[in-house]
Amino acid sequence: MPSSAPTPLPLATLAQELTRFRATRPLVHVLTNEVVQEITANVLLAAGAAPAMIVAQEEVPAFAAIAGAVLINVGTLHSVRLAAMEQAVNAANAAGVPWTLDPVAVGALKYRTDFCRELIRQKPAAIRGNASEIMALAGAGMGGRGVDSTSGSDAALDAARFLAHETGAIVAVTGETDYITDGKTTLATPWGHPIMTQVVGTGCALSALVAAFTAGARNRLDAVASACAMAGMAGQHAQKHSQGPGSFKAAFLDALYHIQPDNLAEISA
Amino acid sequence: MPSSAPTPLPLATLAQELTRFRATRPLVHVLTNEVVQEITANVLLAAGAAPAMIVAQEEVPAFAAIAGAVLINVGTLHSVRLAAMEQAVNAANAAGVPWTLDPVAVGALKYRTDFCRELIRQKPAAIRGNASEIMALAGAGMGGRGVDSTSGSDAALDAARFLAHETGAIVAVTGETDYITDGKTTLATPWGHPIMTQVVGTGCALSALVAAFTAGARNRLDAVASACAMAGMAGQHAQKHSQGPGSFKAAFLDALYHIQPDNLAEISA
Amino acid sequence: MPSSAPTPLPLATLAQELTRFRATRPLVHVLTNEVVQEITANVLLAAGAAPAMIVAQEEVPAFAAIAGAVLINVGTLHSVRLAAMEQAVNAANAAGVPWTLDPVAVGALKYRTDFCRELIRQKPAAIRGNASEIMALAGAGMGGRGVDSTSGSDAALDAARFLAHETGAIVAVTGETDYITDGKTTLATPWGHPIMTQVVGTGCALSALVAAFTAGARNRLDAVASACAMAGMAGQHAQKHSQGPGSFKAAFLDALYHIQPDNLAEISA
């Protein structure tokens, strides 16, 4: 599994992906946790996608099949929602709709860890998590390679490459720097600000944006990296124009709404 | 079914209705979707009503019977919530409490479409939706009249009049201009701004406000139109005082809070 | 049951408690209602705690046992969540983790009233409610003492002392002035602003903050009073820097984030 060192996502690639994304206004079928439904919908709307939270077993299969992309987020997983998620993944796969997994808190809790490990056998298009989630999801497979014993982001990058290789997904491990990998090539995006971790749902909403960018993507690695870059840039810009986590959230949505292919240099400055 | 052309809602009527609404501070029993619960509660509070989200089968019937109005929104309908909604509608009708339906995404999905078509036989006081939802809800009844083949808002207005006539409800079809009809008389309110479609829950919360205005109303047509006008004015005002969808939401709630019978001309300017 | 008159919480005590709280960054297992999940998480994050909403029966017992504190809020109680709450309380008690109850709307609705009266036999660390909730929760036990016949906050204070004595919990009854009592000693905190009642979840989120402050507390009375004081000060400060309930919410979160032991006099001025 040879892999090259991370390289920065070029702004020109982001501009292309953003142009494509805005032109298609993808419909995203969101199955997420109870806490972040509103911010997830608002991030998708502000960025330029169309969210739809459809949860009933009577509706999920038909809707997942016509969506541009599907998001599965296990933050407040319970048995009824789990069954709907399985339906959505099956319907998405049957219809060729890409689906993205956000493995919230996997590793710490066996129920969701078992479920996510089963899910990643179902050909996710993308997986987005923080370092500990990505390491935990990869952990069993990596076995004696000792993920937990090595340090921070390097260990997570190894785990991300392993996961991408095993599942065929683009894996994004986000933190101070975001790494996005297909197992061979790894892109890095440096934007963002630590205040984002003090606002619930910024990570979960990023996963929804990742899903949105996979809709109709020709190059999924570029698409997922562009979603991470867009959110990171908007966050960095918003932090400069706010006074704390409350005003940050409004400024973040405003920035997502105003980012354009021709103002990336300005927003990310 | 003769009907006259739409006429503008007079500001004097809005002022009267707003005075009545603020004086009664209606208690609204809200059964809505997972995504918009917080913004719905905050819109009702800012406008001057008292929201209560009560969902358990052990509590719904007793509470619906003592509420000033009930809202049913099917955005994330599932079987457990559907049963609670049936309880609420039955209890509201038995107690003479007006209830309002928001038929989110009806037409696209059979499960909720069937449910809403059954519900509208239970004497709703009001129905609030966008053009496609109102046309879809009216569609089966209108049969060969060919709603879908005619264009945009005119077709929706015909469908709204038909629905109002068939159900006895005041029907509000909202968009660039809002039309509110009892099947014979139609009022129009021109306020609002397209940015509202980029903030999740503005439409759902408007339906809750419609429900709130039906509580104790002597003239339901004026009451429903006034709710639409109040939200539209607040939205138009907020757009001028914000920089995007994030700051819009805060400004919208602030505007709803500050609208008074004596500053309508200023707010709507 | 002799008890002394309420005394103000000293700022020096608040400073000590805030220092302790920020140093430990407690993990709070939150089982709350559908409406306020996002604001509850954001209040905890802004104040300096780590929220986790874990709801599945497969995960609740294990997680409650490792949390720093547990919150139970019955705002949208239903049978599935009720069972999870019972699991959480049992696991918390077995592990020595303090748990806090927010008895939303108890008194008005029998189902939740019965449940909360059963729960308070399970040794809550704290109970936080408004005057009518605290009086209703104490009501049955106080029997012929006629809580409902006496007036407002004095009656609630008597009920709070009674509840504290009966359950062993610190009881906070919040309103224009907050009273926090262990049944013998009562502290008072005067901060806050009525606009907080026009923003959904400020009370529910305060209960989560109360839970967070009980984690690892040496003096639970000081801890609970400090949570009330912190939220009240932030609210009072935010009201001065906002234009209505929408902008208030952002300013409130910003203020919670910026409160420090060394700027309490300034924030509360």
Short mmCIF file of N, CA, C and O in Angstrom, two decimals, chain C residues 115-222:
data_model
loop_
_atom_site.label_atom_id
_atom_site.label_comp_id
_atom_site.label_asym_id
_atom_site.label_seq_id
_atom_site.Cartn_x
_atom_site.Cartn_y
_atom_site.Cartn_z
N PHE C 115 -43.96 10.17 36.55
CA PHE C 115 -42.59 9.73 36.30
C PHE C 115 -41.58 10.51 37.14
O PHE C 115 -40.69 9.93 37.78
N CYS C 116 -41.75 11.81 37.19
CA CYS C 116 -40.79 12.63 37.95
C CYS C 116 -40.90 12.36 39.45
O CYS C 116 -39.88 12.36 40.16
N ARG C 117 -42.13 12.12 39.92
CA ARG C 117 -42.26 11.82 41.35
C ARG C 117 -41.61 10.50 41.71
O ARG C 117 -41.07 10.33 42.81
N GLU C 118 -41.63 9.55 40.76
CA GLU C 118 -40.92 8.29 40.97
C GLU C 118 -39.41 8.52 40.93
O GLU C 118 -38.66 8.01 41.76
N LEU C 119 -38.99 9.33 39.95
CA LEU C 119 -37.55 9.59 39.77
C LEU C 119 -36.92 10.23 41.00
O LEU C 119 -35.78 9.90 41.36
N ILE C 120 -37.62 11.17 41.63
CA ILE C 120 -36.97 11.91 42.71
C ILE C 120 -36.73 11.05 43.95
O ILE C 120 -36.07 11.48 44.89
N ARG C 121 -37.24 9.83 43.94
CA ARG C 121 -36.87 8.88 45.01
C ARG C 121 -35.50 8.26 44.75
O ARG C 121 -34.98 7.54 45.61
N GLN C 122 -34.95 8.50 43.56
CA GLN C 122 -33.68 7.87 43.16
C GLN C 122 -32.49 8.81 43.38
O GLN C 122 -31.55 8.81 42.62
N LYS C 123 -32.56 9.61 44.44
CA LYS C 123 -31.41 10.41 44.88
C LYS C 123 -30.82 11.34 43.81
O LYS C 123 -29.62 11.25 43.49
N PRO C 124 -31.61 12.24 43.26
CA PRO C 124 -31.02 13.24 42.35
C PRO C 124 -30.03 14.12 43.10
O PRO C 124 -30.21 14.40 44.29
N ALA C 125 -28.99 14.54 42.39
CA ALA C 125 -28.04 15.50 42.97
C ALA C 125 -28.63 16.90 42.97
O ALA C 125 -28.37 17.70 43.86
N ALA C 126 -29.42 17.21 41.93
CA ALA C 126 -30.01 18.54 41.81
C ALA C 126 -31.33 18.47 41.04
O ALA C 126 -31.55 17.55 40.25
N ILE C 127 -32.20 19.42 41.33
CA ILE C 127 -33.46 19.59 40.61
C ILE C 127 -33.54 21.08 40.27
O ILE C 127 -33.35 21.92 41.15
N ARG C 128 -33.83 21.40 38.97
CA ARG C 128 -33.94 22.80 38.57
C ARG C 128 -35.26 23.01 37.84
O ARG C 128 -35.54 22.31 36.88
N GLY C 129 -36.08 23.92 38.35
CA GLY C 129 -37.35 24.19 37.68
C GLY C 129 -37.83 25.59 37.97
O GLY C 129 -37.21 26.32 38.75
N ASN C 130 -38.94 25.98 37.33
CA ASN C 130 -39.53 27.28 37.67
C ASN C 130 -40.47 27.09 38.86
O ASN C 130 -40.65 25.98 39.37
N ALA C 131 -41.05 28.17 39.34
CA ALA C 131 -41.84 28.11 40.56
C ALA C 131 -42.98 27.09 40.47
O ALA C 131 -43.19 26.28 41.38
N SER C 132 -43.71 27.09 39.36
CA SER C 132 -44.87 26.19 39.29
C SER C 132 -44.43 24.74 39.22
O SER C 132 -45.09 23.84 39.76
N GLU C 133 -43.32 24.47 38.53
CA GLU C 133 -42.83 23.09 38.44
C GLU C 133 -42.37 22.58 39.81
O GLU C 133 -42.67 21.44 40.20
N ILE C 134 -41.62 23.40 40.52
CA ILE C 134 -41.12 22.99 41.83
C ILE C 134 -42.28 22.80 42.81
O ILE C 134 -42.32 21.83 43.58
N MET C 135 -43.26 23.70 42.74
CA MET C 135 -44.43 23.55 43.62
C MET C 135 -45.21 22.29 43.27
O MET C 135 -45.67 21.56 44.15
N ALA C 136 -45.36 22.00 41.98
CA ALA C 136 -46.10 20.81 41.57
C ALA C 136 -45.37 19.54 41.99
O ALA C 136 -45.99 18.57 42.43
N LEU C 137 -44.05 19.56 41.86
CA LEU C 137 -43.27 18.37 42.20
C LEU C 137 -43.32 18.12 43.71
O LEU C 137 -43.37 16.98 44.16
N ALA C 138 -43.32 19.18 44.48
CA ALA C 138 -43.38 19.06 45.93
C ALA C 138 -44.81 18.82 46.42
O ALA C 138 -45.01 18.27 47.51
N GLY C 139 -45.75 19.20 45.58
CA GLY C 139 -47.14 19.30 46.00
C GLY C 139 -47.72 18.13 46.74
O GLY C 139 -48.26 18.29 47.86
N ALA C 140 -47.61 16.94 46.18
CA ALA C 140 -48.23 15.78 46.80
C ALA C 140 -47.68 15.56 48.20
O ALA C 140 -48.42 15.34 49.15
N GLY C 141 -46.36 15.67 48.31
CA GLY C 141 -45.73 15.44 49.59
C GLY C 141 -46.11 16.48 50.63
O GLY C 141 -46.27 16.17 51.81
N MET C 142 -46.26 17.72 50.18
CA MET C 142 -46.58 18.79 51.11
C MET C 142 -48.03 18.73 51.56
O MET C 142 -48.42 19.35 52.54
N GLY C 143 -48.81 18.00 50.80
CA GLY C 143 -50.20 17.72 51.17
C GLY C 143 -50.96 18.95 51.61
O GLY C 143 -51.06 19.94 50.90
N GLY C 144 -51.52 18.87 52.83
CA GLY C 144 -52.42 19.89 53.30
C GLY C 144 -51.79 21.24 53.57
O GLY C 144 -52.47 22.17 54.00
N ARG C 145 -50.50 21.35 53.30
CA ARG C 145 -49.84 22.62 53.63
C ARG C 145 -50.20 23.72 52.64
O ARG C 145 -49.84 24.87 52.85
N GLY C 146 -50.87 23.34 51.60
CA GLY C 146 -51.51 24.35 50.77
C GLY C 146 -50.57 25.19 49.93
O GLY C 146 -50.70 26.41 49.88
N VAL C 147 -49.64 24.54 49.25
CA VAL C 147 -48.71 25.28 48.41
C VAL C 147 -49.42 26.17 47.42
O VAL C 147 -49.11 27.34 47.26
N ASP C 148 -50.41 25.58 46.74
CA ASP C 148 -51.02 26.31 45.64
C ASP C 148 -51.80 27.53 46.10
O ASP C 148 -52.08 28.42 45.32
N SER C 149 -52.15 27.55 47.37
CA SER C 149 -52.97 28.65 47.84
C SER C 149 -52.15 29.86 48.26
O SER C 149 -52.66 30.95 48.44
N THR C 150 -50.87 29.66 48.43
CA THR C 150 -50.03 30.79 48.81
C THR C 150 -49.44 31.43 47.57
O THR C 150 -49.48 30.86 46.50
N SER C 151 -48.82 32.57 47.74
CA SER C 151 -48.48 33.33 46.54
C SER C 151 -47.04 33.11 46.07
O SER C 151 -46.13 32.93 46.86
N GLY C 152 -46.85 33.15 44.77
CA GLY C 152 -45.62 33.16 43.99
C GLY C 152 -44.36 32.58 44.58
O GLY C 152 -44.30 31.41 44.95
N SER C 153 -43.32 33.40 44.66
CA SER C 153 -41.99 32.89 44.89
C SER C 153 -41.78 32.42 46.32
O SER C 153 -40.97 31.53 46.56
N ASP C 154 -42.47 33.00 47.28
CA ASP C 154 -42.33 32.53 48.65
C ASP C 154 -42.84 31.11 48.76
O ASP C 154 -42.20 30.26 49.39
N ALA C 155 -43.98 30.85 48.15
CA ALA C 155 -44.52 29.49 48.15
C ALA C 155 -43.54 28.54 47.48
O ALA C 155 -43.31 27.42 47.93
N ALA C 156 -42.93 28.99 46.35
CA ALA C 156 -41.98 28.13 45.64
C ALA C 156 -40.75 27.87 46.49
O ALA C 156 -40.19 26.77 46.46
N LEU C 157 -40.33 28.86 47.25
CA LEU C 157 -39.16 28.67 48.10
C LEU C 157 -39.45 27.64 49.19
O LEU C 157 -38.61 26.76 49.47
N ASP C 158 -40.62 27.72 49.78
CA ASP C 158 -41.00 26.69 50.75
C ASP C 158 -41.01 25.31 50.10
O ASP C 158 -40.52 24.33 50.66
N ALA C 159 -41.57 25.24 48.90
CA ALA C 159 -41.63 23.96 48.19
C ALA C 159 -40.23 23.45 47.87
O ALA C 159 -39.94 22.25 47.98
N ALA C 160 -39.36 24.37 47.47
CA ALA C 160 -37.98 23.98 47.14
C ALA C 160 -37.28 23.41 48.37
O ALA C 160 -36.59 22.39 48.30
N ARG C 161 -37.46 24.09 49.52
CA ARG C 161 -36.83 23.58 50.75
C ARG C 161 -37.38 22.21 51.11
O ARG C 161 -36.64 21.30 51.51
N PHE C 162 -38.68 22.05 50.97
CA PHE C 162 -39.31 20.77 51.27
C PHE C 162 -38.75 19.67 50.37
O PHE C 162 -38.38 18.59 50.83
N LEU C 163 -38.69 19.96 49.05
CA LEU C 163 -38.17 18.99 48.08
C LEU C 163 -36.73 18.61 48.39
O LEU C 163 -36.33 17.44 48.31
N ALA C 164 -35.92 19.61 48.71
CA ALA C 164 -34.52 19.36 49.03
C ALA C 164 -34.41 18.44 50.24
O ALA C 164 -33.61 17.49 50.27
N HIS C 165 -35.23 18.73 51.24
CA HIS C 165 -35.22 17.93 52.47
C HIS C 165 -35.66 16.49 52.20
O HIS C 165 -35.06 15.53 52.70
N GLU C 166 -36.68 16.33 51.38
CA GLU C 166 -37.23 15.01 51.12
C GLU C 166 -36.31 14.16 50.23
O GLU C 166 -36.26 12.94 50.37
N THR C 167 -35.64 14.81 49.26
CA THR C 167 -34.90 14.04 48.25
C THR C 167 -33.40 14.04 48.47
O THR C 167 -32.70 13.20 47.89
N GLY C 168 -32.90 14.97 49.24
CA GLY C 168 -31.45 15.10 49.39
C GLY C 168 -30.81 15.89 48.26
O GLY C 168 -29.59 16.08 48.23
N ALA C 169 -31.61 16.37 47.31
CA ALA C 169 -31.07 17.14 46.19
C ALA C 169 -30.91 18.61 46.55
O ALA C 169 -31.59 19.12 47.43
N ILE C 170 -29.99 19.27 45.86
CA ILE C 170 -30.00 20.72 45.82
C ILE C 170 -31.14 21.12 44.88
O ILE C 170 -31.22 20.62 43.77
N VAL C 171 -32.02 22.01 45.34
CA VAL C 171 -33.15 22.42 44.51
C VAL C 171 -32.99 23.89 44.12
O VAL C 171 -32.80 24.74 44.98
N ALA C 172 -33.03 24.13 42.80
CA ALA C 172 -32.96 25.50 42.29
C ALA C 172 -34.30 25.86 41.69
O ALA C 172 -34.80 25.18 40.80
N VAL C 173 -34.90 26.93 42.22
CA VAL C 173 -36.14 27.44 41.66
C VAL C 173 -35.80 28.79 41.03
O VAL C 173 -35.36 29.71 41.71
N THR C 174 -35.93 28.84 39.71
CA THR C 174 -35.42 30.01 38.99
C THR C 174 -36.55 30.90 38.49
O THR C 174 -37.65 30.44 38.20
N GLY C 175 -36.25 32.18 38.44
CA GLY C 175 -37.21 33.20 38.03
C GLY C 175 -36.53 34.55 38.08
O GLY C 175 -35.34 34.64 37.77
N GLU C 176 -37.25 35.58 38.49
CA GLU C 176 -36.63 36.90 38.56
C GLU C 176 -35.38 36.84 39.44
O GLU C 176 -34.32 37.30 39.06
N THR C 177 -35.54 36.24 40.62
CA THR C 177 -34.39 35.86 41.44
C THR C 177 -34.35 34.34 41.48
O THR C 177 -35.39 33.70 41.53
N ASP C 178 -33.16 33.77 41.41
CA ASP C 178 -33.03 32.32 41.55
C ASP C 178 -32.75 32.00 43.01
O ASP C 178 -31.90 32.65 43.64
N TYR C 179 -33.44 30.99 43.54
CA TYR C 179 -33.15 30.49 44.88
C TYR C 179 -32.61 29.08 44.77
O TYR C 179 -33.17 28.25 44.04
N ILE C 180 -31.52 28.83 45.51
CA ILE C 180 -30.88 27.52 45.46
C ILE C 180 -30.74 27.05 46.90
O ILE C 180 -30.14 27.73 47.73
N THR C 181 -31.29 25.86 47.18
CA THR C 181 -31.36 25.46 48.59
C THR C 181 -31.04 23.98 48.78
O THR C 181 -31.31 23.15 47.90
N ASP C 182 -30.45 23.69 49.93
CA ASP C 182 -30.28 22.29 50.34
C ASP C 182 -31.32 21.92 51.41
O ASP C 182 -31.23 20.87 52.03
N GLY C 183 -32.27 22.82 51.63
CA GLY C 183 -33.32 22.58 52.62
C GLY C 183 -33.08 23.37 53.89
O GLY C 183 -34.01 23.72 54.60
N LYS C 184 -31.80 23.65 54.14
CA LYS C 184 -31.47 24.46 55.32
C LYS C 184 -30.93 25.82 54.89
O LYS C 184 -31.49 26.85 55.21
N THR C 185 -29.83 25.79 54.17
CA THR C 185 -29.23 27.02 53.68
C THR C 185 -29.77 27.33 52.29
O THR C 185 -29.87 26.44 51.45
N THR C 186 -30.11 28.61 52.06
CA THR C 186 -30.61 29.02 50.75
C THR C 186 -29.78 30.17 50.21
O THR C 186 -29.56 31.17 50.90
N LEU C 187 -29.29 30.01 48.99
CA LEU C 187 -28.56 31.08 48.31
C LEU C 187 -29.46 31.73 47.27
O LEU C 187 -30.38 31.09 46.74
N ALA C 188 -29.21 33.01 47.01
CA ALA C 188 -29.99 33.73 46.01
C ALA C 188 -29.05 34.34 44.99
O ALA C 188 -27.96 34.80 45.33
N THR C 189 -29.45 34.30 43.71
CA THR C 189 -28.68 34.97 42.66
C THR C 189 -29.65 35.86 41.89
O THR C 189 -30.71 35.40 41.45
N PRO C 190 -29.30 37.15 41.75
CA PRO C 190 -30.26 38.13 41.25
C PRO C 190 -30.17 38.39 39.75
O PRO C 190 -30.92 39.19 39.24
N TRP C 191 -29.23 37.72 39.04
CA TRP C 191 -28.98 38.12 37.65
C TRP C 191 -30.00 37.53 36.68
O TRP C 191 -30.83 36.71 37.06
N GLY C 192 -29.88 37.94 35.44
CA GLY C 192 -30.79 37.46 34.41
C GLY C 192 -31.62 38.58 33.85
O GLY C 192 -31.49 39.74 34.25
N HIS C 193 -32.50 38.24 32.87
CA HIS C 193 -33.35 39.24 32.22
C HIS C 193 -34.58 38.52 31.65
O HIS C 193 -34.46 37.40 31.16
N PRO C 194 -35.75 39.17 31.71
CA PRO C 194 -36.96 38.50 31.22
C PRO C 194 -36.91 38.05 29.76
O PRO C 194 -37.63 37.13 29.38
N ILE C 195 -36.06 38.67 28.94
CA ILE C 195 -35.99 38.25 27.53
C ILE C 195 -35.61 36.78 27.42
O ILE C 195 -35.94 36.10 26.44
N MET C 196 -34.93 36.25 28.46
CA MET C 196 -34.53 34.84 28.43
C MET C 196 -35.74 33.91 28.32
O MET C 196 -35.62 32.81 27.79
N THR C 197 -36.88 34.34 28.80
CA THR C 197 -38.08 33.49 28.70
C THR C 197 -38.66 33.50 27.28
O THR C 197 -39.56 32.72 26.98
N GLN C 198 -38.16 34.38 26.41
CA GLN C 198 -38.63 34.43 25.01
C GLN C 198 -37.70 33.68 24.07
O GLN C 198 -37.85 33.76 22.85
N VAL C 199 -36.72 32.98 24.63
CA VAL C 199 -35.79 32.18 23.83
C VAL C 199 -35.89 30.75 24.32
O VAL C 199 -35.57 30.47 25.49
N VAL C 200 -36.32 29.85 23.45
CA VAL C 200 -36.57 28.49 23.92
C VAL C 200 -35.26 27.84 24.36
O VAL C 200 -34.22 28.00 23.72
N GLY C 201 -35.30 27.13 25.48
CA GLY C 201 -34.16 26.35 25.90
C GLY C 201 -33.22 27.02 26.87
O GLY C 201 -32.28 26.37 27.34
N THR C 202 -33.43 28.28 27.20
CA THR C 202 -32.50 28.89 28.16
C THR C 202 -32.63 28.22 29.53
O THR C 202 -31.63 27.99 30.20
N GLY C 203 -33.85 27.89 29.92
CA GLY C 203 -34.04 27.19 31.19
C GLY C 203 -33.53 25.76 31.13
O GLY C 203 -32.84 25.29 32.03
N CYS C 204 -33.86 25.07 30.06
CA CYS C 204 -33.41 23.68 29.88
C CYS C 204 -31.89 23.61 29.84
O CYS C 204 -31.28 22.70 30.40
N ALA C 205 -31.27 24.57 29.15
CA ALA C 205 -29.81 24.57 29.06
C ALA C 205 -29.19 24.91 30.41
O ALA C 205 -28.12 24.40 30.76
N LEU C 206 -29.86 25.75 31.18
CA LEU C 206 -29.37 26.03 32.53
C LEU C 206 -29.35 24.75 33.36
O LEU C 206 -28.39 24.49 34.11
N SER C 207 -30.37 23.93 33.21
CA SER C 207 -30.37 22.66 33.95
C SER C 207 -29.18 21.79 33.55
O SER C 207 -28.60 21.09 34.38
N ALA C 208 -28.82 21.83 32.28
CA ALA C 208 -27.64 21.07 31.83
C ALA C 208 -26.37 21.65 32.44
O ALA C 208 -25.45 20.90 32.81
N LEU C 209 -26.34 22.96 32.58
CA LEU C 209 -25.17 23.61 33.20
C LEU C 209 -25.12 23.27 34.69
O LEU C 209 -24.04 23.06 35.25
N VAL C 210 -26.28 23.22 35.32
CA VAL C 210 -26.34 22.78 36.73
C VAL C 210 -25.75 21.38 36.85
O VAL C 210 -24.91 21.11 37.72
N ALA C 211 -26.17 20.48 35.96
CA ALA C 211 -25.62 19.12 35.98
C ALA C 211 -24.10 19.17 35.83
O ALA C 211 -23.37 18.50 36.58
N ALA C 212 -23.63 19.98 34.87
CA ALA C 212 -22.19 20.06 34.62
C ALA C 212 -21.43 20.52 35.86
O ALA C 212 -20.35 19.99 36.18
N PHE C 213 -21.99 21.48 36.59
CA PHE C 213 -21.31 21.99 37.79
C PHE C 213 -21.34 20.97 38.94
O PHE C 213 -20.50 21.05 39.85
N THR C 214 -22.28 20.05 38.93
CA THR C 214 -22.28 19.04 40.01
C THR C 214 -21.16 18.02 39.85
O THR C 214 -20.81 17.33 40.81
N ALA C 215 -20.62 17.92 38.63
CA ALA C 215 -19.57 16.93 38.39
C ALA C 215 -18.34 17.25 39.24
O ALA C 215 -17.75 18.32 39.08
N GLY C 216 -18.01 16.35 40.14
CA GLY C 216 -16.82 16.54 40.95
C GLY C 216 -16.90 17.65 41.98
O GLY C 216 -15.87 18.05 42.54
N ALA C 217 -18.11 18.16 42.23
CA ALA C 217 -18.25 19.28 43.18
C ALA C 217 -18.01 18.82 44.61
O ALA C 217 -18.50 17.77 45.02
N ARG C 218 -17.29 19.64 45.38
CA ARG C 218 -17.14 19.37 46.81
C ARG C 218 -18.35 19.90 47.57
O ARG C 218 -18.80 19.33 48.54
N ASN C 219 -18.85 21.06 47.11
CA ASN C 219 -19.99 21.69 47.77
C ASN C 219 -21.08 21.90 46.73
O ASN C 219 -21.03 22.82 45.92
N ARG C 220 -22.05 20.99 46.73
CA ARG C 220 -23.06 21.02 45.66
C ARG C 220 -23.93 22.26 45.69
O ARG C 220 -24.40 22.71 44.66
N LEU C 221 -24.17 22.80 46.88
CA LEU C 221 -24.98 24.02 46.96
C LEU C 221 -24.28 25.16 46.23
O LEU C 221 -24.88 25.86 45.40
N ASP C 222 -22.99 25.34 46.52
CA ASP C 222 -22.22 26.38 45.82
C ASP C 222 -22.15 26.10 44.32
O ASP C 222 -22.22 27.02 43.50
#
